[in-house]
XYZ file of C-alpha atoms in Angstrom:
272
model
C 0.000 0.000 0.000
C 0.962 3.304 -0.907
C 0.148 5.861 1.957
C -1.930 8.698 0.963
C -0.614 12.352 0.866
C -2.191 15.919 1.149
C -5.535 14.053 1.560
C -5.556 11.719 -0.774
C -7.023 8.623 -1.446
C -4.887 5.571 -0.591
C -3.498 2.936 -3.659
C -3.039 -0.466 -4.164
C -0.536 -1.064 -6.655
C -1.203 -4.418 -8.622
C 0.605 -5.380 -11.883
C -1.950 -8.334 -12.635
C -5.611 -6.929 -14.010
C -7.797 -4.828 -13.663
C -10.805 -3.352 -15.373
C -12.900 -0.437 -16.522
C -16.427 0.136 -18.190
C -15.124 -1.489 -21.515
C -11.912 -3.381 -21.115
C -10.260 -6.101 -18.975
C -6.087 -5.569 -18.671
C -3.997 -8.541 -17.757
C -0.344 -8.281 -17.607
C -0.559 -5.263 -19.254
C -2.555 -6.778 -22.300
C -6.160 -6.323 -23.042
C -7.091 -10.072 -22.435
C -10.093 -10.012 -24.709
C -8.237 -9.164 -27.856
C -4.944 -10.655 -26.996
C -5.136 -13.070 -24.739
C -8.054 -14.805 -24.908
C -7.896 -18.110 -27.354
C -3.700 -16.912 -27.471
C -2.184 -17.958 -24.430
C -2.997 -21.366 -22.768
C -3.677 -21.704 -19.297
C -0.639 -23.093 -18.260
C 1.283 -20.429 -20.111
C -0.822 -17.579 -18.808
C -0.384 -19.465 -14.961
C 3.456 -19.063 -14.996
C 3.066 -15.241 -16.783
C 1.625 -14.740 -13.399
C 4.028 -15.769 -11.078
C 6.626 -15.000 -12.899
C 5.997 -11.439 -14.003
C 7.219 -12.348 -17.646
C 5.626 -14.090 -20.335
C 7.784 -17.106 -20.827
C 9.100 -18.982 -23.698
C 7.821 -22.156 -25.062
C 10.568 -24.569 -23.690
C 9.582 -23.694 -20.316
C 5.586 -23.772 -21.367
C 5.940 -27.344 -22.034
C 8.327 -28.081 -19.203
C 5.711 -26.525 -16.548
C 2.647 -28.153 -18.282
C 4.606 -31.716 -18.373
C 5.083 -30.985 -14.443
C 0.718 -30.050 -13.522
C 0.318 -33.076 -16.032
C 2.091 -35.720 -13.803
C 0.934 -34.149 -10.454
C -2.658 -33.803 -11.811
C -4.435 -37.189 -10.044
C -2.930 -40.372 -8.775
C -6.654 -42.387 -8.008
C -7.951 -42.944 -4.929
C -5.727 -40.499 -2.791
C -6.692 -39.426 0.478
C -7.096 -36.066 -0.794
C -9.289 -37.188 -3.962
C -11.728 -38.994 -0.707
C -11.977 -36.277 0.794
C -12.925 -34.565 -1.765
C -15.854 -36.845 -2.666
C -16.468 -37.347 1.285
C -17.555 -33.678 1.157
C -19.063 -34.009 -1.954
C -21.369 -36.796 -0.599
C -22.104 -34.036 2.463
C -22.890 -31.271 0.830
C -23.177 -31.464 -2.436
C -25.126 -27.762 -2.821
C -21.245 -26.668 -1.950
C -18.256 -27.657 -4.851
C -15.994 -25.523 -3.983
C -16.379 -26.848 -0.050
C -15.388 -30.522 -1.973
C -12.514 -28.989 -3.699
C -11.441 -27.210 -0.730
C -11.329 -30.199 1.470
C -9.729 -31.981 -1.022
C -6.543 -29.026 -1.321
C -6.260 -28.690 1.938
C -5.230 -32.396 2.231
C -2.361 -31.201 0.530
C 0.744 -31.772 2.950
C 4.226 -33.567 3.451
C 2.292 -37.217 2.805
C 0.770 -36.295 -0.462
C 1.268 -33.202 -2.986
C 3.927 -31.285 0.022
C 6.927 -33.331 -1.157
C 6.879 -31.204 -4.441
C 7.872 -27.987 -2.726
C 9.802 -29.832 0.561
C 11.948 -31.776 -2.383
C 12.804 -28.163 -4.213
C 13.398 -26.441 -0.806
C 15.779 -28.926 -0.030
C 17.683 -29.101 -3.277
C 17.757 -24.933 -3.189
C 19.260 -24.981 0.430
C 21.987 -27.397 -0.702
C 22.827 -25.396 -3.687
C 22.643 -22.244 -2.044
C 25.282 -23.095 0.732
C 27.647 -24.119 -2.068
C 27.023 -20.983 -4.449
C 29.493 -20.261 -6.670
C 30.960 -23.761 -6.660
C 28.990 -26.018 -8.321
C 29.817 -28.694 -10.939
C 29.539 -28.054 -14.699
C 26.057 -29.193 -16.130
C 28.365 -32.692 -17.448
C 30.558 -32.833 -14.596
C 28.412 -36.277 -13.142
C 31.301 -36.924 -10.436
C 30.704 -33.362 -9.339
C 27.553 -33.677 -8.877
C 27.721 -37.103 -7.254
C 30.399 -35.920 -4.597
C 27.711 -32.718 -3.783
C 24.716 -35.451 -3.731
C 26.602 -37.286 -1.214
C 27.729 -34.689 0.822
C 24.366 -33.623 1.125
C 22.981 -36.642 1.978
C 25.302 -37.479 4.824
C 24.323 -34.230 6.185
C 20.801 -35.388 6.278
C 21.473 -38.499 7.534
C 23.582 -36.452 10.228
C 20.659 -34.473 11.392
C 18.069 -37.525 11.089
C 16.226 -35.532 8.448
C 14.493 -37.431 5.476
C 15.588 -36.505 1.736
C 12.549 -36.002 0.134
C 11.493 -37.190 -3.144
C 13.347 -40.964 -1.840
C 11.213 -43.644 -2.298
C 7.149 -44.099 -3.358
C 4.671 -46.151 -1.939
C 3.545 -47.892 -5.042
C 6.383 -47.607 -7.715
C 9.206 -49.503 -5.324
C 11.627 -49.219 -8.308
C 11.439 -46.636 -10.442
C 8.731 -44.126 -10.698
C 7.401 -43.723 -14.729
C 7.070 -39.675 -14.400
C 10.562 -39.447 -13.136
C 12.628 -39.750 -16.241
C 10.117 -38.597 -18.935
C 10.625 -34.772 -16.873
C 13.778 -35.358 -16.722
C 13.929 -35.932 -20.221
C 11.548 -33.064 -20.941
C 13.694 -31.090 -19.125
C 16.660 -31.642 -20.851
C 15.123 -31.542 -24.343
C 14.063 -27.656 -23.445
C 17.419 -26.671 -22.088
C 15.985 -26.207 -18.457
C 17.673 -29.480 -16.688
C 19.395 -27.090 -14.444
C 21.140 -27.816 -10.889
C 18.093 -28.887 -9.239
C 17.608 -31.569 -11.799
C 21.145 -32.482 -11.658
C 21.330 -32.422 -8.166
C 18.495 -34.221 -7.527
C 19.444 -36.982 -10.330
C 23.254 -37.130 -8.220
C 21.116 -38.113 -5.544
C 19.402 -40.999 -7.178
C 22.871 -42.849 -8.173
C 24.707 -42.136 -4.620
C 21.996 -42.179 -1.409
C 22.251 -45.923 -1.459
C 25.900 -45.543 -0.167
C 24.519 -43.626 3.077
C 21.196 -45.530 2.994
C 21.901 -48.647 2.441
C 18.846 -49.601 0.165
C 18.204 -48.156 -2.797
C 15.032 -46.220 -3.258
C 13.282 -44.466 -6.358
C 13.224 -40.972 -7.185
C 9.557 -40.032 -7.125
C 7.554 -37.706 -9.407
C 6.999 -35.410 -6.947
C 10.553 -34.583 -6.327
C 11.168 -34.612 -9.888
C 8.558 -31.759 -9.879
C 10.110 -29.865 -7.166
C 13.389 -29.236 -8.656
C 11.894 -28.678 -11.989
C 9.538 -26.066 -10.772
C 13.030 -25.118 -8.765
C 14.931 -24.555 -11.958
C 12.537 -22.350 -13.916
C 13.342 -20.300 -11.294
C 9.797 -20.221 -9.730
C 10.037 -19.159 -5.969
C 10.450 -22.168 -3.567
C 7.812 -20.825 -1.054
C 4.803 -21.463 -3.763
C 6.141 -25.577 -5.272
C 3.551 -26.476 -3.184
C 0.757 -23.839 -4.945
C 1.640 -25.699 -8.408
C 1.130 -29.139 -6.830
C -2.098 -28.099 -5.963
C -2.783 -25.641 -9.046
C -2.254 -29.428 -11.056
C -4.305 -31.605 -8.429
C -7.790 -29.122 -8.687
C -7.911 -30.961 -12.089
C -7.709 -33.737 -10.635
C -10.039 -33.189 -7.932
C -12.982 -31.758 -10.413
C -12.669 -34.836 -12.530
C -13.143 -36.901 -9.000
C -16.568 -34.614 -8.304
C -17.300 -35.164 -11.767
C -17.010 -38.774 -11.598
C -19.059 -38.112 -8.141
C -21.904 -37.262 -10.202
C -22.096 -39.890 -12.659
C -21.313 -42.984 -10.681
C -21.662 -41.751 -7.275
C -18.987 -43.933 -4.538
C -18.817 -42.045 -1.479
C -22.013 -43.315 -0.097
C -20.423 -46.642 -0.483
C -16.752 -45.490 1.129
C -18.647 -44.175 4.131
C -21.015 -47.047 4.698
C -18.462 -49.529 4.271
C -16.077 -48.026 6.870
C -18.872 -47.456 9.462
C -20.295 -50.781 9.118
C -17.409 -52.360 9.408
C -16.442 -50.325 12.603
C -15.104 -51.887 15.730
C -15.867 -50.688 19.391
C -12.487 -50.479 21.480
C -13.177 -49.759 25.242
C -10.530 -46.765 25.935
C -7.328 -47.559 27.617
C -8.173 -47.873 32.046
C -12.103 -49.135 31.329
């Protein structure tokens, strides 16, 4: 906010839209006659964050990214969201908001907790990173960084999946993508080091999950860590309406909620 002065009216200064009488200005373009039936919606998503309108390679990387975050079945967030549904279904955006807010470190959080951790490893060795082919460089700054979680009893997240045990299918398609649009940058590298050496700390060796994968791509377009988690969810309200949708054809929620209180047990509390 800009504070008034010699009695005028405050301002809120915005460079997103706004509107008069006759037009509608987004990003400094008149979105009716330039925007509209222009500039896809994933294009037009990251022209918003980002301030810039940005070029094609990074278009298809970002899309590729709220593609393979968009639904993964019967997730505890995709119940919920039917749960609601089933509740009140006068309210959809109460189901869709039930269903984001479900978003957390178990499901959807490990986009933005995998870039967050990538950035802080990078950042504390700025200015002395690897080359972009420089594998062993990478590999000795994967490890390094590893070992220090280990150290501290933190996880390294984007390790391991509950269903794909050995290699998760999104995980080298982005990577690929990536690399095809000249935006496989140090997160990506980083986070692929980390793939080939964690099983000399861990002892097991464990996939690197799509959500990760997401993290440090979203990481290396240079989006700002603090909102990974905003794209994971931007990508999963797809999913979620095509859940609600499904809802109304073939209704299941009745079913999930009948089935788990029929099937309910009675378990005296601990002292009775």
């Amino acid at each position: 906010m800009q504070h008034p002065a010699n009695g005028q009216s405050p301002q809120y200064p915005t460079s997103l839209g706004t509107s008069d009488a006759d037009t509608i200005t987004l990003l400094g373009h008149d979105l009716a006659g330039e925007l509209m039936g222009r500039v896809g919606f994933g294009e037009l998503a990251l022209w918003l964050v980002t301030q810039r309108r940005p070029e094609p390679g990074e278009v298809r990387v970002f899309e590729a990214v709220l593609v393979a975050l968009a639904d993964h079945g019967f997730t505890p967030t995709a119940l919920a969201a039917r749960l609601t549904y089933l509740s009140a279904p006068d309210s959809v955006q109460g189901a869709l908001a039930a269903g984001l807010l479900g978003g957390g470190s178990r499901f959807l959080g490990v986009t933005e907790d995998c870039g967050a951790f990538l950035h802080e490893a990078l950042t504390a060795h700025e200015g002395r990173l690897p080359g972009d082919t420089d594998d062993a460089g990478w590999d000795r700054l994967a490890l390094e960084t590893v070992r220090a979680a280990r150290a501290e009893r933190r996880l390294v997240p984007g390790l391991g999946h509950p269903v794909h045990k050995i290699r998760d299918p999104r995980t080298p398609v982005l990577l690929a993508i990536a690399e095809e649009n000249g935006h496989k940058g140090p997160h990506l590298r980083l986070f692929e080091a980390v793939g080939r050496v964690h099983p000399q700390v861990l002892g097991r060796t464990l996939p690197l999950n799509g959500a990760g994968v997401c993290g440090a791509a979203l990481a290396d377009l240079g989006l700002p860590i603090g909102l990974l988690r905003g794209f994971a969810l931007l990508a999963r309200t797809a999913g979620l309406l095509g859940h609600l949708a499904e809802e109304q054809r073939s209704p299941l929620g009745m079913d999930v909620y009948l089935s788990v209180d029929r099937n309910a047990r009675y378990v005296a509390p601990p002292g009775d």
